[in-house]
Coordinates of C-alpha atoms and ligand atoms in Angstrom, one line a residue:
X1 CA 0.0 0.0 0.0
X2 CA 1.2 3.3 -0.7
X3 CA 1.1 5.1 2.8
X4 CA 1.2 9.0 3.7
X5 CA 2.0 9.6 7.0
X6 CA 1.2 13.5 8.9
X7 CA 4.0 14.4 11.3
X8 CA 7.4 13.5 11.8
X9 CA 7.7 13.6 15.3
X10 CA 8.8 9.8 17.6
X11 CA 5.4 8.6 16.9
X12 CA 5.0 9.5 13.0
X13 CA 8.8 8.4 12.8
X14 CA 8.1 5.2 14.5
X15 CA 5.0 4.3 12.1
X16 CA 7.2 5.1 9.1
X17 CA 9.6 2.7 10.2
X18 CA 6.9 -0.2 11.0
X19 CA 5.1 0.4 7.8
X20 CA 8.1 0.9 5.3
X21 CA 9.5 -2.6 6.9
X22 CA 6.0 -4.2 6.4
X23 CA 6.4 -3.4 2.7
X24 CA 4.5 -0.4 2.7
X25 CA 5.3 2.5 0.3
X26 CA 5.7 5.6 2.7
X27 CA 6.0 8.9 2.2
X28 CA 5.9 11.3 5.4
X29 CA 5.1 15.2 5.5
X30 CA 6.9 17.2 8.2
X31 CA 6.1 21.1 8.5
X32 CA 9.7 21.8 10.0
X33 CA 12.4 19.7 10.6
X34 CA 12.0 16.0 11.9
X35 CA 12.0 15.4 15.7
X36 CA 11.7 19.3 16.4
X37 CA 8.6 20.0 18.0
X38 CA 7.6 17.8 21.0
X39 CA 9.6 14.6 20.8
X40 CA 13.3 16.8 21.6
X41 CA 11.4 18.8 24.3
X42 CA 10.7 15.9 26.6
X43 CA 12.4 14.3 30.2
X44 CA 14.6 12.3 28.2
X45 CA 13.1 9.0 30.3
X46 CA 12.1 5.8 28.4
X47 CA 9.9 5.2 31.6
X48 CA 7.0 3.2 32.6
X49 CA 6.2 6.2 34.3
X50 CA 5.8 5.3 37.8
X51 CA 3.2 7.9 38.8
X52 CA 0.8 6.8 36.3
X53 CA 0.1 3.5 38.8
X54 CA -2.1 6.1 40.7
X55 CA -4.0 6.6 38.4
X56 CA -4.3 3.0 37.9
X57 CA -3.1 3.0 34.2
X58 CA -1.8 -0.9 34.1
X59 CA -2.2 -1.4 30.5
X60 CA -0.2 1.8 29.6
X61 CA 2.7 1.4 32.7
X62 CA 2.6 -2.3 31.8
X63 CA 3.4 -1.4 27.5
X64 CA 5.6 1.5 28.5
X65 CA 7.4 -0.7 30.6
X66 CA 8.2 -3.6 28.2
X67 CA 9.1 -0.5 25.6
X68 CA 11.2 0.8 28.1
X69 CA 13.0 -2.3 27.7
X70 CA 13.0 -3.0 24.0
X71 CA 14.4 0.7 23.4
X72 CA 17.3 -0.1 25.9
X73 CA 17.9 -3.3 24.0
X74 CA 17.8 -2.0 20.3
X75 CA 20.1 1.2 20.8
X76 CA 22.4 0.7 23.2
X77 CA 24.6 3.4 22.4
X78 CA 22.2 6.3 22.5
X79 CA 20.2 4.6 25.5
X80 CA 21.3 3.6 29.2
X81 CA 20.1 2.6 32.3
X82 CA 19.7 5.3 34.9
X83 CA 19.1 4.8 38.8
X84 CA 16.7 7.3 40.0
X85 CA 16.3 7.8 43.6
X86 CA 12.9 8.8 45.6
X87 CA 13.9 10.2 49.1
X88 CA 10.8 9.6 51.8
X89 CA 10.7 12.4 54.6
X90 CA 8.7 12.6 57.9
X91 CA 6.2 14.5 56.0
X92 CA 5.9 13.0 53.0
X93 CA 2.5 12.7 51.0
X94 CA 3.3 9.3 49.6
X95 CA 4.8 6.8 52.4
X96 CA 7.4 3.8 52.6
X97 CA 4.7 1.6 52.1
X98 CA 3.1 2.5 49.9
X99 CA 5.8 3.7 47.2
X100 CA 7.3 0.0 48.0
X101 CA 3.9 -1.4 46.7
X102 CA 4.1 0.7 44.1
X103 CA 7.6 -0.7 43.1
X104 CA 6.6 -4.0 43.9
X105 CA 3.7 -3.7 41.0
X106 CA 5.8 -1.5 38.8
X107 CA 8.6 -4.9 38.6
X108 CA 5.9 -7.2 38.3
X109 CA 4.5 -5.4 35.1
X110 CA 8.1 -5.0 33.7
X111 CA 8.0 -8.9 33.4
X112 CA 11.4 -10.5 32.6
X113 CA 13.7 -6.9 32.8
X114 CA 17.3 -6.6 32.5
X115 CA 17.3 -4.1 34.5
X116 CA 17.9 -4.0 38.6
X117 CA 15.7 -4.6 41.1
X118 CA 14.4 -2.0 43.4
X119 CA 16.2 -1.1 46.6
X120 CA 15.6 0.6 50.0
X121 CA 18.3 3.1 50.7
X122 CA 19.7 4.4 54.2
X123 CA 20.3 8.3 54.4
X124 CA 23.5 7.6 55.4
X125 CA 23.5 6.2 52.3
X126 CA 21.9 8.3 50.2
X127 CA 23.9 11.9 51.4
X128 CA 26.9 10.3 51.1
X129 CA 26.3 10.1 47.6
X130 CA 24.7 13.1 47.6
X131 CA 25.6 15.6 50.2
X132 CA 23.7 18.4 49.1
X133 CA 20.4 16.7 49.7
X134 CA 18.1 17.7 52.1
X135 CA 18.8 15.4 55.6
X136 CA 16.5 16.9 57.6
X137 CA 13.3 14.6 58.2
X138 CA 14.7 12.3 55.5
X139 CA 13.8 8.3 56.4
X140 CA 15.8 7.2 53.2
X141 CA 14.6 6.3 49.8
X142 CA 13.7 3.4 47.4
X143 CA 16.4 3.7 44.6
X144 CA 14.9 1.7 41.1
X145 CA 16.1 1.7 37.4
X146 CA 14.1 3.5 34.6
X147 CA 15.9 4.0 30.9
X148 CA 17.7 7.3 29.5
X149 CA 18.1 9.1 25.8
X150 CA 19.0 11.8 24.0
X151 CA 15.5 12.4 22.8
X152 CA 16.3 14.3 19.6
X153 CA 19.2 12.0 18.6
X154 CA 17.4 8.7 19.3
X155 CA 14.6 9.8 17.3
X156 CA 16.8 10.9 14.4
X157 CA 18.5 7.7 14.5
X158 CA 14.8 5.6 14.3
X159 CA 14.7 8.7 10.8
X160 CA 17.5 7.3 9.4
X161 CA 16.5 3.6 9.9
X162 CA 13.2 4.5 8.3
X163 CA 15.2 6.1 5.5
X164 CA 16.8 2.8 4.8
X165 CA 14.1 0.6 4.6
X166 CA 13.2 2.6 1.9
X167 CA 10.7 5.7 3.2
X168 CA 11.0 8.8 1.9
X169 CA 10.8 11.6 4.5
X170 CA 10.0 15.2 3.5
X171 CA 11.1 18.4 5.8
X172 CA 9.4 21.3 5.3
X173 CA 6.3 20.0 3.9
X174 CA 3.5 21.5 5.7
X175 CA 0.4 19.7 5.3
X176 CA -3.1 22.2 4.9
X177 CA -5.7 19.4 5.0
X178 CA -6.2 15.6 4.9
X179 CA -9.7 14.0 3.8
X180 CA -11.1 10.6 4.7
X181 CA -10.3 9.3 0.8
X182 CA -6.9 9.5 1.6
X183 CA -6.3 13.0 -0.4
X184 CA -3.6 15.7 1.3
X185 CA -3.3 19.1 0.0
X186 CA 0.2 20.5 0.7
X187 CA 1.0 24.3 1.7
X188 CA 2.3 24.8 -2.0
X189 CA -0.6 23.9 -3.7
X190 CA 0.1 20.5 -4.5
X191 CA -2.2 17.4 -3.7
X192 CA -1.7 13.8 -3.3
X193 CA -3.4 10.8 -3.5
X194 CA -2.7 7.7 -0.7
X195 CA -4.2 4.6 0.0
X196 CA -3.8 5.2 3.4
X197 CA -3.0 8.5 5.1
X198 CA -1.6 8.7 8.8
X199 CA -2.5 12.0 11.1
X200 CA -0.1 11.3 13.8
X201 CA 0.7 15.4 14.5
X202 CA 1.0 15.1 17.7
X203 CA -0.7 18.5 19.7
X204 CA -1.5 19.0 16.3
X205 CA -4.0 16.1 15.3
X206 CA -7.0 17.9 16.2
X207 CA -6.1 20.7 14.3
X208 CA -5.3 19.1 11.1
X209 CA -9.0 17.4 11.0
X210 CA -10.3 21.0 12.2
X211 CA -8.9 22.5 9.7
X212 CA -9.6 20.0 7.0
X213 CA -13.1 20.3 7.5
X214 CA -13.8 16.9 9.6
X215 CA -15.2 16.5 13.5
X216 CA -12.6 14.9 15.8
X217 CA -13.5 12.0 17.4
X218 CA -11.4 12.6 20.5
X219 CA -10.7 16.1 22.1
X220 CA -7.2 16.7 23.3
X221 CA -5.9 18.6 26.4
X222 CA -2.9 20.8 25.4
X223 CA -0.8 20.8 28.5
X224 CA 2.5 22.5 28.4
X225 CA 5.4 20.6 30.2
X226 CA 9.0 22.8 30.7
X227 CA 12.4 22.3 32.0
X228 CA 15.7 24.0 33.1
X229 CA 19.0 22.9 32.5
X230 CA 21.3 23.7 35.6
X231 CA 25.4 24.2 35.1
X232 CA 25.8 21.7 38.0
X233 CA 26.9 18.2 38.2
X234 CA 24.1 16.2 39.2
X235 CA 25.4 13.0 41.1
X236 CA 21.9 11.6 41.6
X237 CA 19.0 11.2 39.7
X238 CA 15.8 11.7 41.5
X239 CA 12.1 11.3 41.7
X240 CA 11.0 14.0 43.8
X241 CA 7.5 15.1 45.3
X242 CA 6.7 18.8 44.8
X243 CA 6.0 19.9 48.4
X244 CA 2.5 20.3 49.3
X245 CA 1.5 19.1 46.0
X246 CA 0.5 15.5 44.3
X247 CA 2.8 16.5 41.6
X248 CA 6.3 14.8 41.2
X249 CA 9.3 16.5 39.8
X250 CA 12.2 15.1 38.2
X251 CA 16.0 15.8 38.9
X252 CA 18.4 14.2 36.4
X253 CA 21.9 14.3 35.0
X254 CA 21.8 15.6 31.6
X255 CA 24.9 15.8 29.4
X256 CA 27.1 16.8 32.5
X257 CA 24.2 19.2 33.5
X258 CA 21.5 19.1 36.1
X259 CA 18.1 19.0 34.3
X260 CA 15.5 20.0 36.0
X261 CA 11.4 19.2 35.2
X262 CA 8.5 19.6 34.7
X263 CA 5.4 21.9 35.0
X264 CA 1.7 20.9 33.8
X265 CA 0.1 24.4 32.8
X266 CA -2.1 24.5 30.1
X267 CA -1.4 25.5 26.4
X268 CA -3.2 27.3 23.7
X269 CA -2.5 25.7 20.3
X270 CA -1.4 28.8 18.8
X271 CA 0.5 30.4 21.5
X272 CA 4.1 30.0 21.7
X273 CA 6.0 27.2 23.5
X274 CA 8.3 28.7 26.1
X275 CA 9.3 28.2 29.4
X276 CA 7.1 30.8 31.4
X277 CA 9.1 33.0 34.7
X278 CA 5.9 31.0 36.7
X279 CA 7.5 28.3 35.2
X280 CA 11.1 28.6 36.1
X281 CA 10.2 29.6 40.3
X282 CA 8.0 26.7 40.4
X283 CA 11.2 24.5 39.2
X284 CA 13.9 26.6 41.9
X285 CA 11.6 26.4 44.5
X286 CA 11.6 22.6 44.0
X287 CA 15.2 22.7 44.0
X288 CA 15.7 24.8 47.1
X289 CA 13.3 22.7 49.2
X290 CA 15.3 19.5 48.4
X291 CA 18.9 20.9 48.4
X292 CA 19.0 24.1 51.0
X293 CA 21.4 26.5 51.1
X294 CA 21.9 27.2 47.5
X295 CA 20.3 29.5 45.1
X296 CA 20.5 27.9 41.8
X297 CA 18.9 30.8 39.8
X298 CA 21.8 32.3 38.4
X299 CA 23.4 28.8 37.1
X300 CA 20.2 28.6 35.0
X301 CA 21.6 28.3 31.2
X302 CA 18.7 27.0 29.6
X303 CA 14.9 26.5 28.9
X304 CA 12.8 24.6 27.2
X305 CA 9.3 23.5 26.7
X306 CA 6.9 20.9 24.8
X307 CA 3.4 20.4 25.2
X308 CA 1.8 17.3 25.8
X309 CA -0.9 16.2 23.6
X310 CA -3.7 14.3 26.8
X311 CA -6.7 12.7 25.4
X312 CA -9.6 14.9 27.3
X313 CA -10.6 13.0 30.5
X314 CA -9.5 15.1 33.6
X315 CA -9.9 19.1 34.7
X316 CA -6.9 18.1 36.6
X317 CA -3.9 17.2 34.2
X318 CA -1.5 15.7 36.8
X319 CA -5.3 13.3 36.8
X320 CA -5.1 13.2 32.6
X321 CA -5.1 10.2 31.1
X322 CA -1.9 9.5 29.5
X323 CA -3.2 6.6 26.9
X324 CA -3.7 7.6 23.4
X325 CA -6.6 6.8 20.6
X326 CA -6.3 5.5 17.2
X327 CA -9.2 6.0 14.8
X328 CA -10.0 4.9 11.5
X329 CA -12.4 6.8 9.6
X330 CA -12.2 5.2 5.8
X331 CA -9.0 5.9 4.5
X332 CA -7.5 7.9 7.2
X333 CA -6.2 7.1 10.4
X334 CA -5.6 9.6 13.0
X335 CA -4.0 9.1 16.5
X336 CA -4.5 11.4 19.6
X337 CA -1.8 10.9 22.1
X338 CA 1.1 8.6 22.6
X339 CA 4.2 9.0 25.1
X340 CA 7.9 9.1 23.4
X341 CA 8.5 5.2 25.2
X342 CA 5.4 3.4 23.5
X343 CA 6.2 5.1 20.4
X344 CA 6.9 1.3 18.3
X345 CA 3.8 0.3 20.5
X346 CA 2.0 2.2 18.5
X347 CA 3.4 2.1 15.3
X348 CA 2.1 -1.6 15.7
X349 CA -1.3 -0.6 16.6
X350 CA -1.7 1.6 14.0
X351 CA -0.1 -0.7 11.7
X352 CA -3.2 -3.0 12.8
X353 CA -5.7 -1.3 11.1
X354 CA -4.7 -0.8 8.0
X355 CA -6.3 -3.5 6.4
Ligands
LIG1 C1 7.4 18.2 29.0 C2 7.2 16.9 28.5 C3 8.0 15.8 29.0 C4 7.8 14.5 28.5 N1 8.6 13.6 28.9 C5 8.5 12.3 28.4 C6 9.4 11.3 28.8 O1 10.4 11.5 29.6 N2 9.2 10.0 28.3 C7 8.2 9.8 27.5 O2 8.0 8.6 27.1 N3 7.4 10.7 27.0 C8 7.5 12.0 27.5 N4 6.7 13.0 27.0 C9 5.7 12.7 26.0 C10 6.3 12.7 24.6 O3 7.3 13.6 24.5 C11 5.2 13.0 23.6 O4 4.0 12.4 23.9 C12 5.7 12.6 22.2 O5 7.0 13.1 21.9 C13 4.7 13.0 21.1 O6 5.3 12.6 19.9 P1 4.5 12.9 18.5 O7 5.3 12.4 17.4 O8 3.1 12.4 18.7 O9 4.3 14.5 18.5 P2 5.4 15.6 18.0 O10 6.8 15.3 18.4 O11 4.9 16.9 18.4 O12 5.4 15.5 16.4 C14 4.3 16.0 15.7 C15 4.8 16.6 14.4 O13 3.8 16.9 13.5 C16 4.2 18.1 12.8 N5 3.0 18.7 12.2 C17 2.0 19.3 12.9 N6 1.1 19.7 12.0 C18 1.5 19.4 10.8 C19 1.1 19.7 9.4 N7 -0.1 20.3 9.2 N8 1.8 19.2 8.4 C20 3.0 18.6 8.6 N9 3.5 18.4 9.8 C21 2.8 18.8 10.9 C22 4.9 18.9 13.9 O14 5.7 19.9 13.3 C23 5.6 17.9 14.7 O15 6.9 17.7 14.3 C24 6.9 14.3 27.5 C25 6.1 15.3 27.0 C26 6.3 16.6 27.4 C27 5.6 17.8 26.8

């Protein structure tokens, strides 16, 4: 089948991939440049995502999970193991028991992982490895393994695979509307004709069928996520709860760096995506709480932001779903969500319905 595919982000990168390897002609349309809008502007974790277990997302923690793994597996060199650590206090929202259950089911969904167990850690421990942390109050900490990237590069890698399977991946090819015959009209005027056409834009999806003329089946929440990048060793990747909120905040070693995330604030579609000063407190204050004693603000040396395309369920976003939706409506296909880790996950799915 000759396949068009809308978006050339992880996810429309992914099914290009999937689909050009299945024997697929595929031709994708990027606006910009591949892997430059969400998929570089993320935590850089290929994670289960530990927090979603409260929400009681299995299916998704249990597929991100075994992704988690399978990334880690097929690019070693631009993936690795990272040890986070999540330091329990006296006043701590979430308590040794109950983050150890949460571990406990967490391993059990990872199935057969290469990756380490789980461990409780003294503070003793834990500041000697880390003597900035904060000590007082702190109980000690469940230390677990998650995966790391280089967003940007690992998704320009999974380009480049694509590219030799045979797809053919156009930059600068802004897309102006889609329709369900499989039909796209391009920004210069030009129209073509596939037998299937993919709308995997991303935060952009619902726009695309907007503005084509076509009702969305699914509604997305635009929810903007941003990030500093601290000139700052970091000798410890955490987990971290923001104080006196349900929120968790990462800290993580980032090409020598300290980086620093994230915020859930919602986004406009046509507003631009930048680290707001709100933003950029709400990330010091994290780190002052958790290492005292030392302003970070002035070793701030960059920002960035993404925003995450939620499937509408929740007014609150840290309670968003974090699944995504495929729909097939005749000859196009358009997906709402999807997180950078289940990205081949759902190249597969959508691969599925093509028939
Ligand atoms: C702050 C933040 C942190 C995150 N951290 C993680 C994490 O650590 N781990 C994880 O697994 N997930 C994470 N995520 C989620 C993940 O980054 C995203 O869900 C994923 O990158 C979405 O990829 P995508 O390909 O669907 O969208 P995008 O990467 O946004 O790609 C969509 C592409 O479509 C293009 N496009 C739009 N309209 C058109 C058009 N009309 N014509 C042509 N092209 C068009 C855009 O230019 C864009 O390049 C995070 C998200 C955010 C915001």
């Amino acid at each position: 089948m000759n396949v068009g595919i809308v978006g050339g982000g992880i996810n429309g990168l992914c099914c290009a991939w999937l689909l050009q390897q299945q024997g697929h002609a595929v031709r994708l349309y990027e606006r910009d440049r591949l892997m430059a809008a969400t998929s570089s502007r993320s935590s850089k974790l290929l994670h289960g995502g530990l927090r979603y277990l409260e929400n009681l997302e299995l299916r998704l923690v249990r597929e991100a999970l075994r992704e988690r793994d399978a990334w880690l597996r097929r690019a070693p060199e631009l993936t690795s193991p990272l040890r986070l650590v999540m330091p329990i206090y006296r006043d701590s929202r979430r308590q040794r028991w109950l983050v150890r259950a949460g571990l406990f089911l967490y391993e059990h969904l990872a199935g057969q992982s290469a990756l380490p167990p789980s461990q409780w850690c003294a503070p003793r421990e834990m500041l000697a490895s880390d003597p900035q942390l904060r000590a007082e109050g702190l109980l000690g900490g469940y230390a677990f393994f998650d995966g790391q990237m280089d967003d940007r590069r690992l998704g320009l890698w999974v380009a480049r695979q694509a590219q030799e399977a045979g797809a053919i991946l156009g930059e600068a090819c802004e897309v102006r509307c889609v329709d369900r015959s499989g039909r796209i009209r391009l920004a210069d005027g030009t129209s073509r004709q596939h037998d299937r056409l993919i709308n995997v834009c991303g935060p952009w999806a619902e726009q695309l069928l907007h503005q084509s003329g076509i009702a969305s089946p699914y509604h997305l929440d635009l929810v903007r996520g941003s990030h500093l990048v601290v000139d700052r060793a970091c000798p410890q990747a955490y987990l971290l709860e923001v104080p006196s909120e349900p929120r968790i905040a990462f800290v993580l070693p980032w090409q020598g760096k300290t980086l620093v995330g994230t915020t859930e604030v919602r986004q406009s579609i046509d507003d631009p995506v930048a680290c707001a000063d709100s933003e950029r407190n709400y990330l010091l204050a994290v780190l002052r709480h958790y290492f005292p004693g030392q302003d970070r603000t002035a070793e701030v040396v960059e920002t960035f932001a993404g925003v995450r395309p939620l499937l509408r369920s929740a007014t609150d976003p840290t309670r968003a779903t974090r699944e995504y939706a495929i729909h097939r409506d005749s000859a196009l296909i358009s997906v709402f969500g999807g997180k950078w880790t289940t990205a081949c996950a759902l190249a597969r799915r959508v691969a599925a319905t093509l028939d």
